[in-house]
Amino acid sequence: MKSNTPITIFCGAIVLFGGWINSEKIFASVGYNAPIQTSEPPVITLCPQADPLFPTVHSKLSKQIDLVYSSQAFKLASYQHLGNSIRIPTESYDDLLPVGQDERWDIFKKFHAYLEESFPLIYSTLQVTTINTYGLVFHWQGSNDSVKPLLLTAHQDVVPVDWSNEGQWIHQPYSGYYDGTWIWGRGSVDDKADLIAQLITVNSLVEAGFQPRHTIVLAFGFDEEASGAEGAGKLAVYLEERYGKNAFAMLLDEGGSYGYAENVKEGTIFALPGVSEKGYFDASIQIFTPGGHSSIPPHHTSIGLLSLLIVSLEDNPYNPRLTRKGTAFAAAQCAVAHSPEGRLPPSLKELARRAMDPSDEIALEEFAKILFKAVPFFDILSRTTQAVDLISGGVKWNALPEQAEAIINHRIAEHSSTSEIQNHITDLVLPFAIMHNLSVHDFGKDVDLDYQDSELGKIVLSEAFDSTLEPSPVTPITDNHMYDVLSGTIKATLQSSSRYQADDIVVTPSLGLGMLKFTRVDTRFYWNLTQNIFRYSHREDKDDKYNGIHTVNEAIRGESFIEQIRFLTRLILNMDEVR
């Protein structure tokens, strides 16, 4: 999983709505005046919401299982399962060799043995398949092969512990200790809670005699924190070969959560299932120039030339583009519709409604202009971002640098692509190269300029770190029954929780910003399996995690782990009633 708390559309935007208090000034500054209506406008619902979805056919079973889940014995047994899994340090490393060539993979044998010992009913009831030795697939055959299966995914591995910080841990990094509130240890949040919750859910349903109509598949990778290639990469091939392309009704993986705790009073809970991820691309720009003594310098050294080029790149950023089919637009509609009373002028909601009309491009442009100025986070979401993060050059104070290099990091917008990024860079570099009489090697090919290879130097553009990932497909949310089932299940689980004291629940789609670890979330291998990929872990974004993930004192609130089991149970039962 990503290296920080999930950065999703609402994580920053909801907080920033305090800045909308002065939005009347913002309207004035961009020159927007609300239109005078001459006729009744069409009824347009901003951020339409699904109703809470409780099982009906399986209503009795749902209530019976919920009663079991509320018992102290069940809770303690569940905490013990999670704690025991944490005690097995299934660390994955960036420099791991392929399976079979590196003994550091062997720890997963112990983890598999633990799972089989702890969940014998699952191993005797479901078909269990290992892929590439340590990938796990659990197949629970449904009674109706004409309906698409449900796919739940998680990963077995965790990031390594930095043992130089061991003294900062309240409890040992792999203790799995339950202190009455928290379950402690590396992987307690990322991602063994998801994995063990899925197994406990299935085990509980099997014990209760439930027979699914939909086939249910669990798939657990084992190197998500490294590259994912050995785990989910191989699992994806197997799943597509066995079930086919677009074979699954829905895929649920780790990801977004919900903001504010259930016990917030007189407030709204915002649940944030991820429906899309930005792409990722690191561009390398190298400039080679002749060396020599610093006492006889040229007009620009390679470092000087690179500096000028960097200025040119930063002076020409990518333009934001708010598109009606984009995730940012959908989230913006929810933000406007459910902002606190008095924070926004009524005219903004009217503009948001008008912006939904495909024939009203002026309204869309004005809405985007005001939105980006009021909440800059939406500007970030709506464009490709670039950041010059690394620079190097020179070896000695009195020697002209013969090479200088910069790495520019890009998070690619939903509507863009790697090729568009490369073209943008090339379009800026070529005039610069001609001006300074430099030759150009452009992402694998030499550019034919009017002059021969220059003795003054050369610019080489290339991909850095083999990190390229295109933006993910966008899971549809409009007229998508699977999105409604997920949304309704989230609401029903929250509203029926003993912790719930809020006034309302809003489910809004979220967009991953293409963080390096986030681009490595295992779903990137599963794009062919379904158009309905949701990245969501049912827990509160802050209050249910002691100190985030990938750092000291990783811990999950015990009660939230039970809530995750309740959510997964309702999701399976609700999916089973989909016709």
Coordinates of C-alpha atoms in Angstrom, one line a residue:
M1 CA 0.0 0.0 0.0
K2 CA 1.0 3.7 -0.3
S3 CA 3.5 5.1 2.1
N4 CA 1.2 7.6 3.7
T5 CA -2.4 7.8 4.7
P6 CA -4.5 7.5 1.5
I7 CA -4.6 10.7 -0.4
T8 CA -8.0 10.8 -2.0
I9 CA -10.2 13.5 -3.3
F10 CA -12.0 14.4 -0.1
C11 CA -9.1 13.9 2.4
G12 CA -7.9 17.4 1.6
A13 CA -11.0 18.9 0.0
I14 CA -13.5 18.5 2.8
V15 CA -11.0 20.1 5.3
L16 CA -10.5 23.0 2.9
F17 CA -14.1 23.9 2.7
G18 CA -13.5 26.3 5.6
G19 CA -11.8 28.4 2.9
W20 CA -15.1 28.7 1.1
I21 CA -16.4 31.2 3.7
N22 CA -15.1 34.0 1.5
S23 CA -16.4 32.4 -1.7
E24 CA -18.6 35.4 -2.5
K25 CA -15.3 37.3 -3.0
I26 CA -14.1 34.5 -5.2
F27 CA -17.2 34.8 -7.4
A28 CA -16.6 38.5 -7.8
S29 CA -12.9 38.0 -8.6
V30 CA -13.6 35.7 -11.5
G31 CA -16.4 37.9 -12.8
Y32 CA -19.2 35.3 -12.5
N33 CA -22.8 36.5 -12.0
A34 CA -25.5 33.9 -11.3
P35 CA -27.9 33.7 -14.3
I36 CA -31.4 35.0 -14.1
Q37 CA -33.8 32.1 -14.6
T38 CA -36.6 32.8 -17.1
S39 CA -38.1 29.3 -16.8
E40 CA -38.1 26.4 -14.4
P41 CA -34.8 24.7 -14.7
P42 CA -34.7 20.9 -15.1
V43 CA -34.4 19.0 -11.8
I44 CA -30.8 17.9 -11.5
T45 CA -29.5 16.0 -8.4
L46 CA -26.0 16.9 -7.3
C47 CA -24.1 13.9 -6.0
P48 CA -27.0 11.3 -6.1
Q49 CA -26.8 8.9 -3.2
A50 CA -27.8 5.2 -2.9
D51 CA -30.1 4.3 0.0
P52 CA -28.7 2.1 2.8
L53 CA -28.8 -1.4 1.6
F54 CA -29.6 -4.2 4.1
P55 CA -30.0 -7.8 3.0
T56 CA -33.6 -8.8 2.5
V57 CA -33.6 -12.4 1.4
H58 CA -30.8 -13.0 3.9
S59 CA -32.2 -10.7 6.5
K60 CA -32.5 -13.3 9.2
L61 CA -29.0 -14.7 8.6
S62 CA -27.6 -11.2 8.6
K63 CA -29.1 -10.4 12.0
Q64 CA -28.0 -13.8 13.4
I65 CA -24.4 -13.2 12.3
D66 CA -24.4 -9.7 13.6
L67 CA -25.4 -11.0 17.0
V68 CA -22.5 -13.4 16.9
Y69 CA -20.2 -10.5 15.9
S70 CA -21.3 -8.5 18.9
S71 CA -20.3 -11.1 21.4
Q72 CA -17.1 -10.6 23.4
A73 CA -15.9 -14.2 22.6
F74 CA -16.1 -13.5 18.8
K75 CA -14.3 -10.2 19.1
L76 CA -11.4 -11.7 21.2
A77 CA -11.1 -14.6 18.9
S78 CA -10.9 -12.2 15.9
Y79 CA -8.3 -10.1 17.6
Q80 CA -6.3 -13.2 18.3
H81 CA -6.4 -14.2 14.6
L82 CA -5.2 -10.9 13.5
G83 CA -2.5 -10.7 16.2
N84 CA -1.2 -14.2 15.3
S85 CA -0.9 -13.2 11.7
I86 CA 1.0 -10.0 12.6
R87 CA 3.5 -12.2 14.6
I88 CA 4.7 -13.7 11.3
P89 CA 7.0 -11.0 9.8
T90 CA 6.1 -11.4 6.1
E91 CA 8.4 -8.6 4.9
S92 CA 9.0 -8.0 1.2
Y93 CA 12.0 -6.1 -0.1
D94 CA 12.6 -4.1 -3.2
D95 CA 15.7 -6.2 -4.1
L96 CA 14.0 -9.6 -3.8
L97 CA 15.0 -12.1 -6.5
P98 CA 12.3 -14.1 -8.2
V99 CA 10.5 -16.8 -6.1
G100 CA 12.8 -19.8 -5.8
Q101 CA 16.0 -17.8 -6.0
D102 CA 15.8 -15.9 -2.7
E103 CA 15.4 -17.5 0.8
R104 CA 13.7 -14.4 2.1
W105 CA 10.5 -15.6 0.6
D106 CA 10.5 -18.7 2.9
I107 CA 8.6 -16.8 5.7
F108 CA 5.5 -17.1 3.6
K109 CA 5.5 -20.8 4.1
K110 CA 5.0 -20.2 7.8
F111 CA 2.2 -17.8 7.1
H112 CA 0.4 -20.2 4.8
A113 CA 0.7 -22.9 7.5
Y114 CA -0.8 -20.5 10.0
L115 CA -3.7 -19.7 7.8
E116 CA -4.5 -23.4 7.1
E117 CA -4.3 -24.2 10.8
S118 CA -6.5 -21.3 11.8
F119 CA -9.2 -21.7 9.2
P120 CA -9.6 -25.4 8.6
L121 CA -13.2 -25.0 7.6
I122 CA -12.2 -22.7 4.7
Y123 CA -9.5 -25.1 3.5
S124 CA -12.0 -28.0 3.6
T125 CA -14.9 -26.1 2.0
L126 CA -13.3 -23.8 -0.6
Q127 CA -10.9 -24.7 -3.4
V128 CA -7.5 -23.3 -2.5
T129 CA -4.9 -22.8 -5.2
T130 CA -1.3 -21.5 -4.9
I131 CA 0.1 -19.4 -7.7
N132 CA 3.9 -18.9 -8.0
T133 CA 4.3 -20.8 -4.7
Y134 CA 3.0 -18.1 -2.4
G135 CA 0.1 -16.4 -4.2
L136 CA -3.3 -17.7 -2.8
V137 CA -6.6 -18.0 -4.5
F138 CA -9.7 -19.2 -2.6
H139 CA -12.7 -20.2 -4.8
W140 CA -16.1 -20.6 -3.2
Q141 CA -18.3 -22.0 -5.8
G142 CA -21.7 -20.4 -6.2
S143 CA -25.0 -22.1 -7.2
N144 CA -25.6 -19.9 -10.3
D145 CA -22.8 -19.8 -12.9
S146 CA -24.8 -17.3 -15.0
V147 CA -24.0 -14.5 -12.5
K148 CA -20.5 -13.0 -12.3
P149 CA -18.4 -13.8 -9.2
L150 CA -17.2 -11.3 -6.5
L151 CA -13.5 -10.8 -6.2
L152 CA -12.0 -9.7 -2.9
T153 CA -8.2 -9.1 -2.8
A154 CA -5.5 -8.3 -0.2
H155 CA -1.8 -8.8 0.2
Q156 CA 0.1 -11.0 2.7
D157 CA 3.3 -8.9 2.8
V158 CA 4.3 -5.9 4.9
V159 CA 7.0 -3.3 4.6
P160 CA 10.2 -4.1 6.6
V161 CA 10.6 -2.7 10.1
D162 CA 13.3 -0.2 10.6
W163 CA 14.9 -1.8 13.7
S164 CA 16.9 1.4 14.5
N165 CA 13.6 2.8 15.7
E166 CA 12.6 -0.2 17.7
G167 CA 12.8 1.8 21.0
Q168 CA 10.0 4.1 19.7
W169 CA 7.5 1.3 19.5
I170 CA 5.0 1.2 22.4
H171 CA 4.8 -2.6 21.8
Q172 CA 7.2 -4.7 19.8
P173 CA 6.8 -4.3 16.0
Y174 CA 5.6 -7.9 15.5
S175 CA 3.9 -8.4 18.9
G176 CA 0.3 -8.6 17.6
Y177 CA -0.6 -7.4 21.1
Y178 CA -4.2 -6.5 22.0
D179 CA -4.2 -3.9 24.8
G180 CA -8.0 -3.7 25.2
T181 CA -8.3 -1.1 22.4
W182 CA -5.6 -1.5 19.9
I183 CA -4.0 -4.4 18.0
W184 CA -0.3 -3.5 17.6
G185 CA 2.2 -4.4 15.0
R186 CA 3.5 -4.0 11.5
G187 CA 0.8 -5.0 9.1
S188 CA -2.1 -4.5 11.5
V189 CA -3.5 -1.9 9.2
D190 CA -1.6 -2.5 5.9
D191 CA -2.7 -5.1 5.0
K192 CA -3.3 -8.0 7.3
A193 CA -6.5 -6.5 8.7
D194 CA -8.1 -6.7 5.2
L195 CA -6.8 -10.2 4.6
I196 CA -7.8 -11.7 8.0
A197 CA -11.2 -9.9 7.9
Q198 CA -12.0 -11.5 4.6
L199 CA -11.1 -14.9 5.9
I200 CA -13.1 -14.5 9.1
T201 CA -16.1 -13.3 7.1
V202 CA -16.1 -16.3 4.8
N203 CA -15.4 -18.6 7.7
S204 CA -18.4 -17.2 9.6
L205 CA -20.7 -17.5 6.6
V206 CA -19.6 -21.1 6.1
E207 CA -20.3 -21.9 9.7
A208 CA -23.7 -20.3 9.4
G209 CA -24.6 -22.6 6.5
F210 CA -24.6 -19.9 3.9
Q211 CA -24.5 -21.1 0.3
P212 CA -23.7 -18.3 -2.2
R213 CA -25.4 -17.8 -5.5
H214 CA -22.4 -15.8 -6.8
T215 CA -19.1 -17.5 -6.8
I216 CA -16.8 -15.7 -4.4
V217 CA -13.0 -15.5 -5.0
L218 CA -10.3 -14.3 -2.6
A219 CA -6.9 -13.5 -4.1
F220 CA -3.9 -12.7 -1.9
G221 CA -0.7 -11.4 -3.4
F222 CA 2.6 -11.4 -1.5
D223 CA 4.9 -8.6 -2.8
E224 CA 2.6 -5.6 -3.1
E225 CA 5.0 -3.5 -1.0
A226 CA 7.8 -4.2 -3.5
S227 CA 6.7 -4.5 -7.1
G228 CA 3.6 -6.8 -7.1
A229 CA 5.0 -8.6 -10.1
E230 CA 5.6 -12.0 -8.4
G231 CA 2.3 -12.0 -6.5
A232 CA -0.6 -10.1 -8.1
G233 CA 1.2 -10.1 -11.4
K234 CA 1.1 -13.8 -11.6
L235 CA -2.4 -14.1 -9.9
A236 CA -3.9 -11.8 -12.6
V237 CA -2.7 -14.1 -15.3
Y238 CA -4.2 -17.1 -13.6
L239 CA -7.5 -15.3 -12.8
E240 CA -7.9 -14.2 -16.4
E241 CA -7.1 -17.6 -17.8
R242 CA -9.5 -19.3 -15.4
Y243 CA -12.4 -16.8 -15.3
G244 CA -11.9 -14.7 -18.4
K245 CA -11.7 -11.0 -19.2
N246 CA -14.3 -8.8 -17.5
A247 CA -15.4 -11.9 -15.7
F248 CA -16.1 -10.5 -12.2
A249 CA -19.0 -8.4 -11.1
M250 CA -16.9 -6.4 -8.7
L251 CA -13.3 -6.3 -7.3
L252 CA -12.7 -4.9 -3.8
D253 CA -9.1 -4.1 -2.7
E254 CA -7.5 -2.1 0.0
G255 CA -7.8 1.7 -0.4
G256 CA -10.0 4.6 0.6
S257 CA -11.7 4.8 4.0
Y258 CA -14.3 7.1 5.5
G259 CA -13.7 10.5 7.1
Y260 CA -14.8 11.4 10.6
A261 CA -15.6 8.6 13.1
E262 CA -19.1 7.0 13.4
N263 CA -19.5 8.7 16.8
V264 CA -19.3 12.2 15.4
K265 CA -22.4 14.1 16.6
E266 CA -24.3 16.5 14.4
G267 CA -22.0 15.8 11.5
T268 CA -21.6 13.9 8.3
I269 CA -19.5 10.9 7.5
F270 CA -17.9 11.0 4.1
A271 CA -17.0 7.5 2.8
L272 CA -14.4 7.6 0.0
P273 CA -14.2 4.4 -2.2
G274 CA -11.5 4.8 -4.8
V275 CA -12.6 4.4 -8.4
S276 CA -9.5 5.6 -10.2
E277 CA -5.8 6.2 -9.9
K278 CA -3.6 8.8 -11.6
G279 CA -0.8 7.4 -13.7
Y280 CA 2.9 7.8 -12.9
F281 CA 6.0 8.7 -15.0
D282 CA 9.5 9.8 -14.1
A283 CA 11.3 11.6 -16.9
S284 CA 15.0 11.9 -17.0
I285 CA 16.6 14.9 -18.7
Q286 CA 20.4 14.6 -19.3
I287 CA 22.6 17.2 -20.8
F288 CA 26.1 16.3 -22.0
T289 CA 28.6 19.0 -22.8
P290 CA 32.4 19.0 -23.3
G291 CA 34.6 19.2 -20.2
G292 CA 37.5 21.4 -19.5
H293 CA 39.0 23.6 -16.9
S294 CA 36.7 26.0 -15.0
S295 CA 39.0 28.9 -15.8
I296 CA 37.8 28.8 -19.5
P297 CA 34.1 28.2 -19.3
P298 CA 31.5 28.4 -22.1
H299 CA 28.5 30.7 -21.9
H300 CA 26.5 27.8 -20.2
T301 CA 27.8 24.7 -18.6
S302 CA 25.7 21.5 -18.7
I303 CA 24.4 22.5 -15.2
G304 CA 23.6 26.0 -16.4
L305 CA 21.8 24.6 -19.5
L306 CA 19.8 22.2 -17.4
S307 CA 18.8 25.0 -15.0
L308 CA 17.4 27.0 -17.9
L309 CA 15.5 24.1 -19.2
I310 CA 14.0 23.3 -15.8
V311 CA 12.8 26.9 -15.6
S312 CA 11.2 26.5 -19.0
L313 CA 9.4 23.3 -17.8
E314 CA 8.1 24.9 -14.6
D315 CA 6.9 28.0 -16.6
N316 CA 4.8 25.7 -18.7
P317 CA 2.8 23.4 -16.4
Y318 CA 0.0 21.1 -17.5
N319 CA -3.4 22.8 -17.7
P320 CA -6.1 21.5 -15.4
R321 CA -9.1 20.0 -17.1
L322 CA -12.4 19.3 -15.3
T323 CA -14.3 16.7 -17.3
R324 CA -17.9 15.6 -16.7
K325 CA -16.9 12.0 -16.8
G326 CA -13.9 12.5 -14.5
T327 CA -13.7 11.5 -10.8
A328 CA -12.7 15.0 -9.7
F329 CA -15.9 16.4 -11.3
A330 CA -18.1 13.8 -9.5
A331 CA -16.3 14.6 -6.2
A332 CA -16.7 18.3 -6.7
Q333 CA -20.5 17.9 -7.2
C334 CA -20.6 16.0 -3.8
A335 CA -18.5 18.7 -2.2
V336 CA -20.9 21.4 -3.3
A337 CA -24.0 19.5 -2.5
H338 CA -23.0 18.5 1.0
S339 CA -20.9 21.4 2.2
P340 CA -22.0 22.8 5.7
E341 CA -24.9 25.2 5.6
G342 CA -23.8 28.8 5.0
R343 CA -20.3 27.9 3.8
L344 CA -21.2 28.3 0.1
P345 CA -23.5 30.8 -1.7
P346 CA -26.6 29.2 -3.2
S347 CA -25.4 30.4 -6.6
L348 CA -22.6 27.9 -6.6
K349 CA -24.9 25.0 -6.4
E350 CA -26.9 26.3 -9.3
L351 CA -23.7 26.7 -11.3
A352 CA -22.7 23.1 -10.4
R353 CA -26.1 21.9 -11.7
R354 CA -25.7 23.8 -14.9
A355 CA -22.2 22.4 -15.4
M356 CA -23.7 18.9 -15.5
D357 CA -25.5 19.9 -18.7
P358 CA -23.4 18.6 -21.7
S359 CA -24.5 21.5 -23.8
D360 CA -23.5 24.2 -21.3
E361 CA -19.7 24.4 -21.7
I362 CA -19.6 28.0 -20.3
A363 CA -21.1 26.8 -17.0
L364 CA -18.5 24.0 -16.8
E365 CA -15.6 26.4 -17.5
E366 CA -16.9 28.9 -14.9
F367 CA -17.5 26.2 -12.3
A368 CA -14.0 24.9 -12.8
K369 CA -12.5 28.4 -12.5
I370 CA -14.2 29.1 -9.2
L371 CA -13.6 25.6 -7.9
F372 CA -9.9 25.7 -8.6
K373 CA -9.5 29.1 -7.0
A374 CA -11.5 28.2 -3.9
V375 CA -10.1 24.8 -3.3
P376 CA -6.7 24.3 -5.1
F377 CA -6.7 20.6 -4.3
F378 CA -9.3 20.1 -7.1
D379 CA -6.9 21.8 -9.5
I380 CA -4.3 19.2 -8.6
L381 CA -6.8 16.4 -9.1
S382 CA -7.7 17.7 -12.6
R383 CA -4.3 18.0 -14.2
T384 CA -1.0 16.2 -14.6
T385 CA 1.4 17.4 -12.0
Q386 CA 5.2 17.8 -12.4
A387 CA 7.9 18.1 -9.8
V388 CA 11.6 18.4 -10.3
D389 CA 12.7 16.1 -7.5
L390 CA 16.3 15.1 -8.3
I391 CA 19.2 16.9 -9.8
S392 CA 22.9 15.9 -10.2
G393 CA 26.0 17.1 -12.1
G394 CA 29.6 17.9 -11.7
V395 CA 32.5 16.1 -10.0
K396 CA 34.9 18.8 -9.0
W397 CA 35.0 22.5 -8.2
N398 CA 37.5 23.4 -11.0
A399 CA 36.3 21.0 -13.7
L400 CA 33.5 21.8 -16.1
P401 CA 30.6 19.4 -15.6
E402 CA 30.4 17.0 -18.6
Q403 CA 26.9 15.8 -17.6
A404 CA 24.0 17.1 -15.6
E405 CA 20.7 15.3 -15.0
A406 CA 17.3 16.1 -13.6
I407 CA 14.4 13.7 -12.7
I408 CA 10.9 15.2 -13.2
N409 CA 8.2 13.3 -11.4
H410 CA 4.7 13.2 -13.1
R411 CA 1.3 12.1 -11.7
I412 CA -0.7 11.7 -14.9
A413 CA -4.3 13.0 -15.0
E414 CA -7.1 10.6 -15.8
H415 CA -7.6 12.2 -19.2
S416 CA -3.9 12.2 -20.1
S417 CA -1.3 9.6 -21.0
T418 CA 2.5 8.9 -20.9
S419 CA 2.8 9.8 -24.6
E420 CA 1.2 13.2 -23.9
I421 CA 3.7 13.8 -21.2
Q422 CA 6.6 12.9 -23.5
N423 CA 5.3 15.1 -26.2
H424 CA 4.9 18.0 -23.9
I425 CA 8.5 17.7 -22.7
T426 CA 9.8 17.3 -26.3
D427 CA 7.9 20.3 -27.5
L428 CA 9.7 22.4 -24.9
V429 CA 13.1 20.8 -25.4
L430 CA 13.4 21.1 -29.2
P431 CA 13.3 24.9 -29.5
F432 CA 15.7 25.1 -26.5
A433 CA 18.1 22.6 -28.2
I434 CA 18.0 24.6 -31.5
M435 CA 18.6 27.8 -29.6
H436 CA 21.7 26.4 -28.0
N437 CA 22.9 24.2 -30.9
L438 CA 22.4 20.9 -29.0
S439 CA 21.4 17.6 -30.5
V440 CA 18.5 15.6 -29.0
H441 CA 17.8 12.0 -28.3
D442 CA 14.1 11.9 -27.7
F443 CA 12.8 8.9 -25.6
G444 CA 14.6 6.3 -27.6
K445 CA 15.1 8.0 -31.0
D446 CA 17.4 10.7 -32.4
V447 CA 15.7 13.8 -33.6
D448 CA 16.5 15.0 -37.1
L449 CA 17.4 18.7 -36.7
D450 CA 18.7 21.0 -39.4
Y451 CA 22.3 20.7 -38.2
Q452 CA 24.5 17.6 -37.6
D453 CA 25.4 16.3 -34.2
S454 CA 26.6 19.3 -32.3
E455 CA 30.0 19.5 -30.8
L456 CA 28.5 21.7 -28.1
G457 CA 26.5 19.0 -26.5
K458 CA 23.5 16.7 -26.5
I459 CA 20.2 16.4 -24.6
V460 CA 18.9 12.9 -23.8
L461 CA 15.3 12.4 -22.8
S462 CA 14.3 9.0 -21.3
E463 CA 12.2 7.2 -18.8
A464 CA 13.7 6.9 -15.3
F465 CA 13.5 3.9 -13.0
D466 CA 11.2 1.8 -15.2
S467 CA 8.3 3.3 -13.2
T468 CA 5.8 4.2 -15.9
L469 CA 2.1 3.4 -15.3
E470 CA -0.8 4.8 -17.3
P471 CA -3.8 6.2 -15.5
S472 CA -6.2 3.4 -14.4
P473 CA -9.5 2.8 -16.0
V474 CA -12.2 4.8 -14.2
T475 CA -14.9 2.7 -12.6
P476 CA -18.3 4.2 -13.6
I477 CA -20.5 5.5 -10.8
T478 CA -23.5 6.8 -12.8
D479 CA -26.1 4.1 -13.5
N480 CA -23.8 1.5 -12.1
H481 CA -25.6 -1.0 -9.9
M482 CA -22.3 -2.3 -8.5
Y483 CA -21.4 1.2 -7.2
D484 CA -24.9 1.5 -5.7
V485 CA -24.5 -1.9 -4.0
L486 CA -21.1 -0.9 -2.5
S487 CA -22.4 2.6 -1.5
G488 CA -25.6 1.1 0.1
T489 CA -23.6 -1.5 2.0
I490 CA -21.2 1.2 3.4
K491 CA -24.2 3.2 4.6
A492 CA -26.0 0.3 6.1
T493 CA -22.9 -0.9 7.9
L494 CA -22.2 2.5 9.4
Q495 CA -25.8 3.2 10.3
S496 CA -26.3 -0.1 12.1
S497 CA -23.0 0.2 14.0
S498 CA -23.1 0.7 17.8
R499 CA -20.6 3.5 17.3
Y500 CA -22.8 5.5 14.9
Q501 CA -24.1 8.9 16.2
A502 CA -23.7 11.0 13.0
D503 CA -26.5 12.9 11.2
D504 CA -25.7 11.6 7.7
I505 CA -23.5 9.6 5.4
V506 CA -22.3 10.7 2.0
V507 CA -20.5 8.3 -0.3
T508 CA -18.3 10.1 -2.8
P509 CA -15.8 8.6 -5.4
S510 CA -12.1 9.3 -4.8
L511 CA -9.1 9.4 -6.9
G512 CA -5.6 8.1 -6.0
L513 CA -2.9 10.6 -6.8
G514 CA -0.4 8.1 -8.2
M515 CA 1.9 8.0 -5.2
L516 CA 4.8 5.6 -6.0
K517 CA 3.5 3.0 -3.6
F518 CA -0.1 3.7 -4.6
T519 CA 0.7 3.0 -8.2
R520 CA 1.9 -0.4 -7.0
V521 CA -1.4 -1.3 -5.4
D522 CA -2.2 -4.7 -6.7
T523 CA -5.3 -3.6 -8.6
R524 CA -3.0 -2.3 -11.4
F525 CA -2.6 -6.0 -12.5
Y526 CA -6.4 -6.7 -12.4
W527 CA -7.7 -4.1 -14.8
N528 CA -8.8 -6.7 -17.3
L529 CA -10.9 -8.6 -14.8
T530 CA -13.7 -6.1 -14.3
Q531 CA -14.8 -2.6 -14.9
N532 CA -15.9 -2.3 -11.3
I533 CA -12.7 -1.9 -9.3
F534 CA -13.1 -0.3 -5.9
R535 CA -10.3 0.5 -3.5
Y536 CA -11.9 0.7 -0.1
S537 CA -11.1 -0.5 3.4
H538 CA -14.0 0.0 5.8
R539 CA -12.4 2.0 8.6
E540 CA -12.2 5.6 9.8
D541 CA -9.3 7.4 8.2
K542 CA -7.7 8.7 11.4
D543 CA -9.4 7.5 14.6
D544 CA -9.1 3.8 13.8
K545 CA -5.4 3.9 13.1
Y546 CA -3.0 4.7 15.9
N547 CA -0.2 6.2 13.9
G548 CA -0.8 5.6 10.2
I549 CA 1.1 2.9 8.3
H550 CA 4.7 2.1 7.3
T551 CA 5.9 3.8 10.5
V552 CA 6.4 3.1 14.2
N553 CA 3.4 2.2 16.3
E554 CA 1.2 0.9 13.5
A555 CA -1.9 -0.3 15.2
I556 CA -5.6 -0.8 14.4
R557 CA -8.6 -0.2 16.7
G558 CA -10.1 -3.5 17.6
E559 CA -13.7 -2.3 17.2
S560 CA -13.0 -1.1 13.7
F561 CA -11.7 -4.5 12.7
I562 CA -15.0 -6.0 13.8
E563 CA -16.8 -3.3 11.7
Q564 CA -14.8 -4.3 8.7
I565 CA -16.0 -7.9 9.2
R566 CA -19.5 -6.6 9.4
F567 CA -19.1 -4.6 6.2
L568 CA -17.7 -7.6 4.3
T569 CA -20.5 -9.8 5.5
R570 CA -23.1 -7.4 4.3
L571 CA -21.4 -6.9 1.0
I572 CA -21.4 -10.6 0.3
L573 CA -25.0 -11.0 1.3
N574 CA -26.1 -8.0 -0.7
M575 CA -24.2 -9.1 -3.7
D576 CA -25.8 -12.5 -3.4
E577 CA -29.2 -10.9 -3.8
V578 CA -28.2 -9.1 -7.1
R579 CA -30.1 -10.6 -10.0

